[in-house]
């Protein structure tokens, strides 16, 4: 449910509404737009007596939200969410941010080389997994905390932000300590306990779409994080399972405008995992920007042939730099920077 305040509502009236919502056992979320002040109510609204709110001074309208997700819904927030990643990086604004780097942190040398290369080409955020969700228990599982330390060193050296995946509640405190953005991978999109914990941290979350998740299920996963109090959620389309076998997954670019229509949250696209073949990553990055993506997540490896994870979908640094040139031109045509 959202409450639209009258244009001339006073501060006391806004506070009065918030107090009333809290007294009823709900969380209130205040959003001041240029035109309207909106108060969103977080919780099961069937327990709220709508009439009691409509008569409060300063209230113009009480609107029930019909989607099962509320805080993630566009009606809940008048303006688009801009996720601030430390200082200087804003996701969801005019600038399209590119998060790039290897699938996994393999060694200090590999990661620092990748960081230097992607930073020189214009990436602002470095990716790299320290805890890796692998299909086979015999595959490389990541360097764990050592990988996080290497990422932190790369951040210092190259002035990049870092995004890295969390797999487990037990390692969330340490991942959140090092990361600028905590990534929740596709396989954990419906790990509800982990989602609840992510709602309590003070770091942005990159929420990947589940392997077979509908858009609604994906937004419900975001709802878990938002309703816990963490509004810094970036959605990431990374391909879904389909009958097609030529590609690793089917990249659902239609999700970008749809999610932007349904939600105020920023959306980034990961064509590397969506397609699984490096040759097709650049065209889909171009398409993602054209579709309105707020950022990209791209796997880049100094030497893809030697990668311990996802080499087939990783760009060489040269191909990445060439792609960034094209993306800059496309972003400019659409009134965005890169
Ligand atoms: C990754 O980004 O390396 C990753 C494992 O992604 P996903 O969860 O989308 O498979
Ligand atoms: Mn990967």
Tab-separated table of C-alpha atoms and ligand atoms in Angstrom:
chain	number	residue	atom	x	y	z
A	1	UNK	CA	0.000	0.000	0.000
A	2	UNK	CA	1.241	3.490	-0.685
A	3	UNK	CA	0.099	6.775	0.709
A	4	UNK	CA	0.259	9.819	-1.498
A	5	UNK	CA	0.519	12.987	0.572
A	6	UNK	CA	-1.279	16.155	-0.461
A	7	UNK	CA	0.908	18.810	-2.119
A	8	UNK	CA	0.465	21.141	0.843
A	9	UNK	CA	0.971	18.497	3.541
A	10	UNK	CA	3.156	19.736	6.394
A	11	UNK	CA	6.165	17.986	7.930
A	12	UNK	CA	4.091	17.188	11.019
A	13	UNK	CA	1.422	15.579	8.884
A	14	UNK	CA	4.009	13.417	7.118
A	15	UNK	CA	5.468	12.428	10.474
A	16	UNK	CA	1.979	11.732	11.837
A	17	UNK	CA	1.304	9.252	9.042
A	18	UNK	CA	4.641	7.523	9.577
A	19	UNK	CA	3.976	7.249	13.318
A	20	UNK	CA	0.564	5.749	12.686
A	21	UNK	CA	2.004	3.152	10.268
A	22	UNK	CA	4.685	2.197	12.765
A	23	UNK	CA	2.188	2.027	15.588
A	24	UNK	CA	0.263	-0.533	13.533
A	25	UNK	CA	3.439	-2.645	13.413
A	26	UNK	CA	4.563	-1.807	9.849
A	27	UNK	CA	7.656	-0.211	8.367
A	28	UNK	CA	7.192	3.098	6.566
A	29	UNK	CA	9.354	4.134	3.650
A	30	UNK	CA	9.405	7.820	2.804
A	31	UNK	CA	10.089	8.885	-0.762
A	32	UNK	CA	10.182	12.554	-1.637
A	33	UNK	CA	9.853	13.087	-5.353
A	34	UNK	CA	10.012	16.409	-7.148
A	35	UNK	CA	6.225	16.471	-7.393
A	36	UNK	CA	4.897	14.154	-4.723
A	37	UNK	CA	5.719	12.808	-1.312
A	38	UNK	CA	4.894	9.141	-1.088
A	39	UNK	CA	4.960	6.889	1.953
A	40	UNK	CA	5.227	3.195	1.239
A	41	UNK	CA	4.077	0.639	3.761
A	42	UNK	CA	6.110	-2.529	4.089
A	43	UNK	CA	4.343	-5.575	5.435
A	44	UNK	CA	1.251	-7.628	4.798
A	45	UNK	CA	-1.264	-4.940	3.987
A	46	UNK	CA	-4.256	-7.194	4.508
A	47	UNK	CA	-3.658	-6.531	8.194
A	48	UNK	CA	-3.989	-2.764	7.751
A	49	UNK	CA	-7.211	-0.927	7.955
A	50	UNK	CA	-7.095	1.274	4.898
A	51	UNK	CA	-9.837	3.600	6.110
A	52	UNK	CA	-7.874	4.566	9.192
A	53	UNK	CA	-5.110	6.003	7.043
A	54	UNK	CA	-7.270	7.840	4.562
A	55	UNK	CA	-8.637	10.158	7.246
A	56	UNK	CA	-5.248	11.255	8.562
A	57	UNK	CA	-4.452	14.932	7.957
A	58	UNK	CA	-2.370	15.610	4.855
A	59	UNK	CA	-3.231	12.332	3.128
A	60	UNK	CA	-4.411	12.708	-0.454
A	61	UNK	CA	-4.852	9.090	-1.440
A	62	UNK	CA	-4.270	5.549	-0.231
A	63	UNK	CA	-3.446	3.165	-3.052
A	64	UNK	CA	-3.237	-0.596	-2.591
A	65	UNK	CA	-0.376	-2.244	-4.476
A	66	UNK	CA	-1.671	-5.144	-6.432
A	67	UNK	CA	1.627	-6.879	-7.199
A	68	UNK	CA	2.890	-9.383	-4.656
A	69	UNK	CA	6.075	-7.306	-4.502
A	70	UNK	CA	5.614	-3.894	-2.973
A	71	UNK	CA	8.842	-2.180	-2.000
A	72	UNK	CA	10.315	-3.269	-5.352
A	73	UNK	CA	7.337	-1.934	-7.253
A	74	UNK	CA	7.462	1.298	-9.186
A	75	UNK	CA	4.333	2.616	-7.564
A	76	UNK	CA	6.147	2.407	-4.232
A	77	UNK	CA	8.859	4.856	-5.199
A	78	UNK	CA	8.213	7.903	-7.309
A	79	UNK	CA	11.757	8.121	-8.657
A	80	UNK	CA	14.219	5.597	-9.979
A	81	UNK	CA	16.592	4.203	-7.413
A	82	UNK	CA	20.196	5.233	-7.838
A	83	UNK	CA	22.507	2.866	-6.009
A	84	UNK	CA	25.577	4.648	-4.685
A	85	UNK	CA	28.627	2.435	-4.539
A	86	UNK	CA	31.011	4.227	-2.213
A	87	UNK	CA	31.880	7.617	-3.646
A	88	UNK	CA	31.815	8.399	-7.324
A	89	UNK	CA	29.933	5.403	-8.694
A	90	UNK	CA	26.175	5.651	-9.102
A	91	UNK	CA	24.253	2.821	-10.690
A	92	UNK	CA	20.947	3.780	-12.230
A	93	UNK	CA	21.944	7.321	-13.233
A	94	UNK	CA	23.036	8.687	-16.603
A	95	UNK	CA	26.274	6.755	-16.613
A	96	UNK	CA	26.319	3.134	-17.681
A	97	UNK	CA	28.838	1.308	-15.478
A	98	UNK	CA	30.775	-1.671	-16.709
A	99	UNK	CA	31.751	-4.347	-14.179
A	100	UNK	CA	34.468	-6.490	-15.703
A	101	UNK	CA	37.067	-9.049	-14.732
A	102	UNK	CA	37.626	-12.763	-14.578
A	103	UNK	CA	35.057	-15.306	-13.491
A	104	UNK	CA	37.260	-16.271	-10.551
A	105	UNK	CA	40.196	-14.766	-8.729
A	106	UNK	CA	42.861	-17.360	-9.584
A	107	UNK	CA	46.051	-15.674	-8.394
A	108	UNK	CA	47.351	-12.254	-7.424
A	109	UNK	CA	49.120	-11.843	-10.742
A	110	UNK	CA	46.089	-12.862	-12.823
A	111	UNK	CA	43.735	-10.545	-10.961
A	112	UNK	CA	46.019	-7.516	-10.874
A	113	UNK	CA	46.717	-7.907	-14.593
A	114	UNK	CA	42.989	-8.173	-15.350
A	115	UNK	CA	42.257	-5.167	-13.127
A	116	UNK	CA	44.804	-3.022	-14.914
A	117	UNK	CA	43.452	-4.050	-18.311
A	118	UNK	CA	39.762	-3.525	-17.610
A	119	UNK	CA	40.427	-0.265	-15.821
A	120	UNK	CA	42.454	1.055	-18.782
A	121	UNK	CA	39.526	0.208	-21.070
A	122	UNK	CA	37.044	2.141	-18.913
A	123	UNK	CA	35.500	-0.354	-16.500
A	124	UNK	CA	34.707	1.215	-13.130
A	125	UNK	CA	33.994	-1.957	-11.177
A	126	UNK	CA	36.132	-5.088	-10.987
A	127	UNK	CA	34.452	-8.469	-10.816
A	128	UNK	CA	35.973	-11.724	-9.627
A	129	UNK	CA	34.662	-14.604	-7.563
A	130	UNK	CA	36.492	-15.724	-4.436
A	131	UNK	CA	33.758	-18.195	-3.469
A	132	UNK	CA	32.683	-20.020	-6.617
A	133	UNK	CA	29.447	-21.969	-7.109
A	134	UNK	CA	30.659	-24.814	-9.355
A	135	UNK	CA	28.500	-27.548	-10.820
A	136	UNK	CA	31.202	-30.107	-10.060
A	137	UNK	CA	32.751	-30.458	-6.607
A	138	UNK	CA	36.014	-31.336	-8.393
A	139	UNK	CA	36.252	-27.998	-10.175
A	140	UNK	CA	38.209	-25.024	-8.791
A	141	UNK	CA	36.159	-23.669	-5.878
A	142	UNK	CA	37.803	-20.263	-5.520
A	143	UNK	CA	40.505	-18.858	-3.240
A	144	UNK	CA	38.131	-17.831	-0.456
A	145	UNK	CA	39.370	-15.074	1.837
A	146	UNK	CA	42.714	-14.915	0.064
A	147	UNK	CA	40.787	-14.025	-3.105
A	148	UNK	CA	38.988	-11.220	-1.266
A	149	UNK	CA	42.323	-9.782	-0.117
A	150	UNK	CA	43.624	-9.810	-3.678
A	151	UNK	CA	40.483	-8.002	-4.831
A	152	UNK	CA	41.009	-5.387	-2.117
A	153	UNK	CA	44.574	-4.858	-3.286
A	154	UNK	CA	43.365	-4.352	-6.873
A	155	UNK	CA	40.806	-1.809	-5.635
A	156	UNK	CA	43.553	0.183	-3.943
A	157	UNK	CA	45.900	0.059	-6.906
A	158	UNK	CA	43.500	0.882	-9.697
A	159	UNK	CA	40.757	2.861	-7.963
A	160	UNK	CA	38.106	0.347	-8.951
A	161	UNK	CA	35.122	-0.779	-6.907
A	162	UNK	CA	34.761	-4.502	-6.440
A	163	UNK	CA	31.836	-6.879	-6.855
A	164	UNK	CA	32.129	-10.443	-5.632
A	165	UNK	CA	29.768	-13.289	-4.881
A	166	UNK	CA	28.532	-14.525	-1.531
A	167	UNK	CA	27.368	-18.140	-1.357
A	168	UNK	CA	26.617	-18.692	2.266
A	169	UNK	CA	25.376	-16.876	5.355
A	170	UNK	CA	28.501	-18.025	7.220
A	171	UNK	CA	30.804	-16.141	4.859
A	172	UNK	CA	28.563	-13.096	4.351
A	173	UNK	CA	30.273	-10.974	7.057
A	174	UNK	CA	33.681	-11.376	5.466
A	175	UNK	CA	32.449	-10.908	1.883
A	176	UNK	CA	30.522	-7.788	2.910
A	177	UNK	CA	33.620	-6.446	4.665
A	178	UNK	CA	35.718	-6.557	1.483
A	179	UNK	CA	33.171	-6.046	-1.301
A	180	UNK	CA	31.749	-2.754	-2.527
A	181	UNK	CA	28.866	-4.711	-4.051
A	182	UNK	CA	27.856	-8.138	-2.779
A	183	UNK	CA	26.735	-10.413	-5.600
A	184	UNK	CA	24.035	-12.996	-5.024
A	185	UNK	CA	24.377	-15.625	-7.718
A	186	UNK	CA	21.679	-17.188	-9.822
A	187	UNK	CA	21.740	-20.447	-7.867
A	188	UNK	CA	20.982	-18.628	-4.625
A	189	UNK	CA	18.285	-16.278	-5.853
A	190	UNK	CA	15.733	-18.112	-3.758
A	191	UNK	CA	17.952	-18.808	-0.779
A	192	UNK	CA	15.527	-16.984	1.457
A	193	UNK	CA	17.653	-17.019	4.594
A	194	UNK	CA	20.537	-15.477	2.691
A	195	UNK	CA	18.190	-12.904	1.136
A	196	UNK	CA	16.998	-11.926	4.606
A	197	UNK	CA	20.583	-11.441	5.777
A	198	UNK	CA	21.333	-9.301	2.710
A	199	UNK	CA	18.451	-7.094	3.808
A	200	UNK	CA	20.388	-6.314	6.982
A	201	UNK	CA	23.773	-5.387	5.530
A	202	UNK	CA	24.914	-1.937	4.669
A	203	UNK	CA	26.271	-2.703	1.195
A	204	UNK	CA	24.680	-2.720	-2.263
A	205	UNK	CA	23.562	-6.116	-3.519
A	206	UNK	CA	23.755	-7.337	-7.120
A	207	UNK	CA	20.855	-9.748	-7.359
A	208	UNK	CA	21.159	-12.140	-10.262
A	209	UNK	CA	18.035	-13.588	-11.814
A	210	UNK	CA	17.546	-17.270	-10.951
A	211	UNK	CA	18.311	-19.862	-13.633
A	212	UNK	CA	14.613	-20.516	-14.166
A	213	UNK	CA	13.059	-17.588	-12.366
A	214	UNK	CA	10.157	-15.596	-13.703
A	215	UNK	CA	10.401	-11.826	-13.501
A	216	UNK	CA	7.919	-11.889	-10.638
A	217	UNK	CA	9.970	-14.426	-8.659
A	218	UNK	CA	13.052	-12.300	-9.246
A	219	UNK	CA	11.305	-9.176	-7.958
A	220	UNK	CA	10.030	-11.144	-4.965
A	221	UNK	CA	13.635	-12.053	-4.178
A	222	UNK	CA	14.471	-8.333	-4.318
A	223	UNK	CA	11.502	-7.731	-2.034
A	224	UNK	CA	13.141	-9.860	0.655
A	225	UNK	CA	16.200	-7.589	0.643
A	226	UNK	CA	14.264	-4.322	0.455
A	227	UNK	CA	11.775	-5.289	3.131
A	228	UNK	CA	14.698	-5.993	5.438
A	229	UNK	CA	15.743	-2.361	5.061
A	230	UNK	CA	18.424	-2.521	2.361
A	231	UNK	CA	17.234	-0.491	-0.620
A	232	UNK	CA	20.516	-0.704	-2.515
A	233	UNK	CA	19.598	-3.529	-4.842
A	234	UNK	CA	20.804	-3.829	-8.434
A	235	UNK	CA	19.027	-6.449	-10.530
A	236	UNK	CA	21.111	-8.500	-12.966
A	237	UNK	CA	19.709	-10.370	-15.970
A	238	UNK	CA	22.088	-13.265	-16.688
A	239	UNK	CA	20.103	-15.580	-18.926
A	240	UNK	CA	17.513	-18.219	-18.174
A	241	UNK	CA	17.211	-21.892	-19.052
A	242	UNK	CA	15.407	-22.633	-22.292
A	243	UNK	CA	15.283	-25.446	-24.862
A	244	UNK	CA	18.122	-23.817	-26.816
A	245	UNK	CA	21.445	-25.615	-26.531
A	246	UNK	CA	23.623	-23.500	-28.810
A	247	UNK	CA	24.002	-20.963	-26.040
A	248	UNK	CA	24.640	-21.679	-22.353
A	249	UNK	CA	21.410	-19.916	-21.401
A	250	UNK	CA	18.967	-17.651	-23.191
A	251	UNK	CA	19.686	-14.011	-22.452
A	252	UNK	CA	16.313	-12.399	-21.816
A	253	UNK	CA	16.884	-8.817	-22.872
A	254	UNK	CA	13.148	-8.185	-22.816
A	255	UNK	CA	13.489	-8.368	-19.037
A	256	UNK	CA	15.322	-5.024	-19.073
A	257	UNK	CA	12.487	-2.751	-20.219
A	258	UNK	CA	9.933	-4.920	-18.403
A	259	UNK	CA	11.696	-4.727	-15.061
A	260	UNK	CA	12.234	-1.000	-15.521
A	261	UNK	CA	8.520	-0.681	-16.145
A	262	UNK	CA	7.608	-2.712	-13.054
A	263	UNK	CA	10.306	-1.586	-10.639
A	264	UNK	CA	12.340	1.482	-9.648
A	265	UNK	CA	15.481	-0.629	-9.214
A	266	UNK	CA	18.422	-0.370	-11.632
A	267	UNK	CA	19.082	-3.285	-13.982
A	268	UNK	CA	22.373	-4.545	-15.341
A	269	UNK	CA	22.961	-7.272	-17.913
A	270	UNK	CA	25.481	-10.118	-17.862
A	271	UNK	CA	25.763	-11.485	-21.414
A	272	UNK	CA	28.785	-13.656	-20.506
A	273	UNK	CA	26.744	-16.137	-18.477
A	274	UNK	CA	23.669	-15.530	-20.604
A	275	UNK	CA	25.347	-16.733	-23.778
A	276	UNK	CA	28.410	-18.651	-22.641
A	277	UNK	CA	30.345	-17.896	-25.853
A	278	UNK	CA	32.694	-14.957	-25.997
A	279	UNK	CA	32.012	-14.208	-29.683
A	280	UNK	CA	28.448	-13.128	-28.974
A	281	UNK	CA	29.095	-11.157	-25.808
A	282	UNK	CA	29.882	-7.829	-27.507
A	283	UNK	CA	26.757	-7.684	-29.717
A	284	UNK	CA	24.563	-8.453	-26.714
A	285	UNK	CA	26.320	-5.803	-24.614
A	286	UNK	CA	25.500	-3.322	-27.354
A	287	UNK	CA	21.890	-4.524	-27.382
A	288	UNK	CA	21.663	-4.359	-23.586
A	289	UNK	CA	22.582	-0.684	-23.574
A	290	UNK	CA	20.086	-0.037	-26.345
A	291	UNK	CA	17.429	-1.819	-24.270
A	292	UNK	CA	18.086	0.536	-21.347
A	293	UNK	CA	20.469	-1.388	-19.103
A	294	UNK	CA	22.116	0.656	-16.355
A	295	UNK	CA	25.282	-1.412	-16.459
A	296	UNK	CA	26.978	-4.530	-17.733
A	297	UNK	CA	28.769	-7.433	-16.101
A	298	UNK	CA	31.381	-8.903	-18.420
A	299	UNK	CA	33.932	-11.642	-17.937
A	300	UNK	CA	37.403	-10.654	-19.096
A	301	UNK	CA	40.492	-12.798	-18.568
A	302	UNK	CA	44.128	-11.926	-19.375
A	303	UNK	CA	44.396	-15.338	-21.027
A	304	UNK	CA	40.990	-17.027	-21.501
A	305	UNK	CA	42.556	-20.261	-22.767
A	306	UNK	CA	44.173	-20.756	-19.361
A	307	UNK	CA	41.177	-19.714	-17.240
A	308	UNK	CA	40.202	-22.000	-14.363
A	309	UNK	CA	36.569	-21.059	-14.838
A	310	UNK	CA	34.408	-19.847	-17.745
A	311	UNK	CA	37.251	-19.295	-20.231
A	312	UNK	CA	34.966	-19.965	-23.224
A	313	UNK	CA	32.822	-16.956	-22.408
A	314	UNK	CA	35.614	-14.614	-21.345
A	315	UNK	CA	36.771	-11.763	-23.547
A	316	UNK	CA	40.439	-11.083	-24.100
A	317	UNK	CA	41.496	-7.653	-22.839
A	318	UNK	CA	41.908	-6.522	-26.470
A	319	UNK	CA	38.387	-7.563	-27.431
A	320	UNK	CA	37.056	-5.949	-24.293
A	321	UNK	CA	38.764	-2.636	-25.075
A	322	UNK	CA	37.432	-2.670	-28.651
A	323	UNK	CA	33.930	-3.403	-27.398
A	324	UNK	CA	34.096	-0.509	-24.927
A	325	UNK	CA	34.775	1.884	-27.810
A	326	UNK	CA	31.568	0.755	-29.537
A	327	UNK	CA	29.598	0.911	-26.308
A	328	UNK	CA	30.708	4.469	-25.700
A	329	UNK	CA	29.284	5.525	-29.031
A	330	UNK	CA	26.012	3.673	-28.453
A	331	UNK	CA	25.592	5.140	-24.970
A	332	UNK	CA	26.160	8.649	-26.323
A	333	UNK	CA	23.424	8.249	-28.944
A	334	UNK	CA	21.043	7.319	-26.138
A	335	UNK	CA	22.007	10.303	-24.026
A	336	UNK	CA	24.094	8.291	-21.570
A	337	UNK	CA	27.782	8.147	-20.776
A	338	UNK	CA	29.994	5.162	-20.337
B	1	LIG	C1	29.417	-15.366	-11.906
B	1	LIG	O1	29.079	-14.186	-12.059
B	1	LIG	O2	30.586	-15.755	-11.967
B	1	LIG	C2	28.370	-16.391	-11.711
B	1	LIG	C3	28.640	-17.558	-11.127
B	1	LIG	O3	27.191	-16.017	-12.194
B	1	LIG	P1	25.749	-16.730	-12.147
B	1	LIG	O4	25.371	-16.784	-10.707
B	1	LIG	O5	24.904	-15.803	-12.965
B	1	LIG	O6	25.891	-18.082	-12.791
B	2	LIG	MN1	31.537	-17.105	-14.452
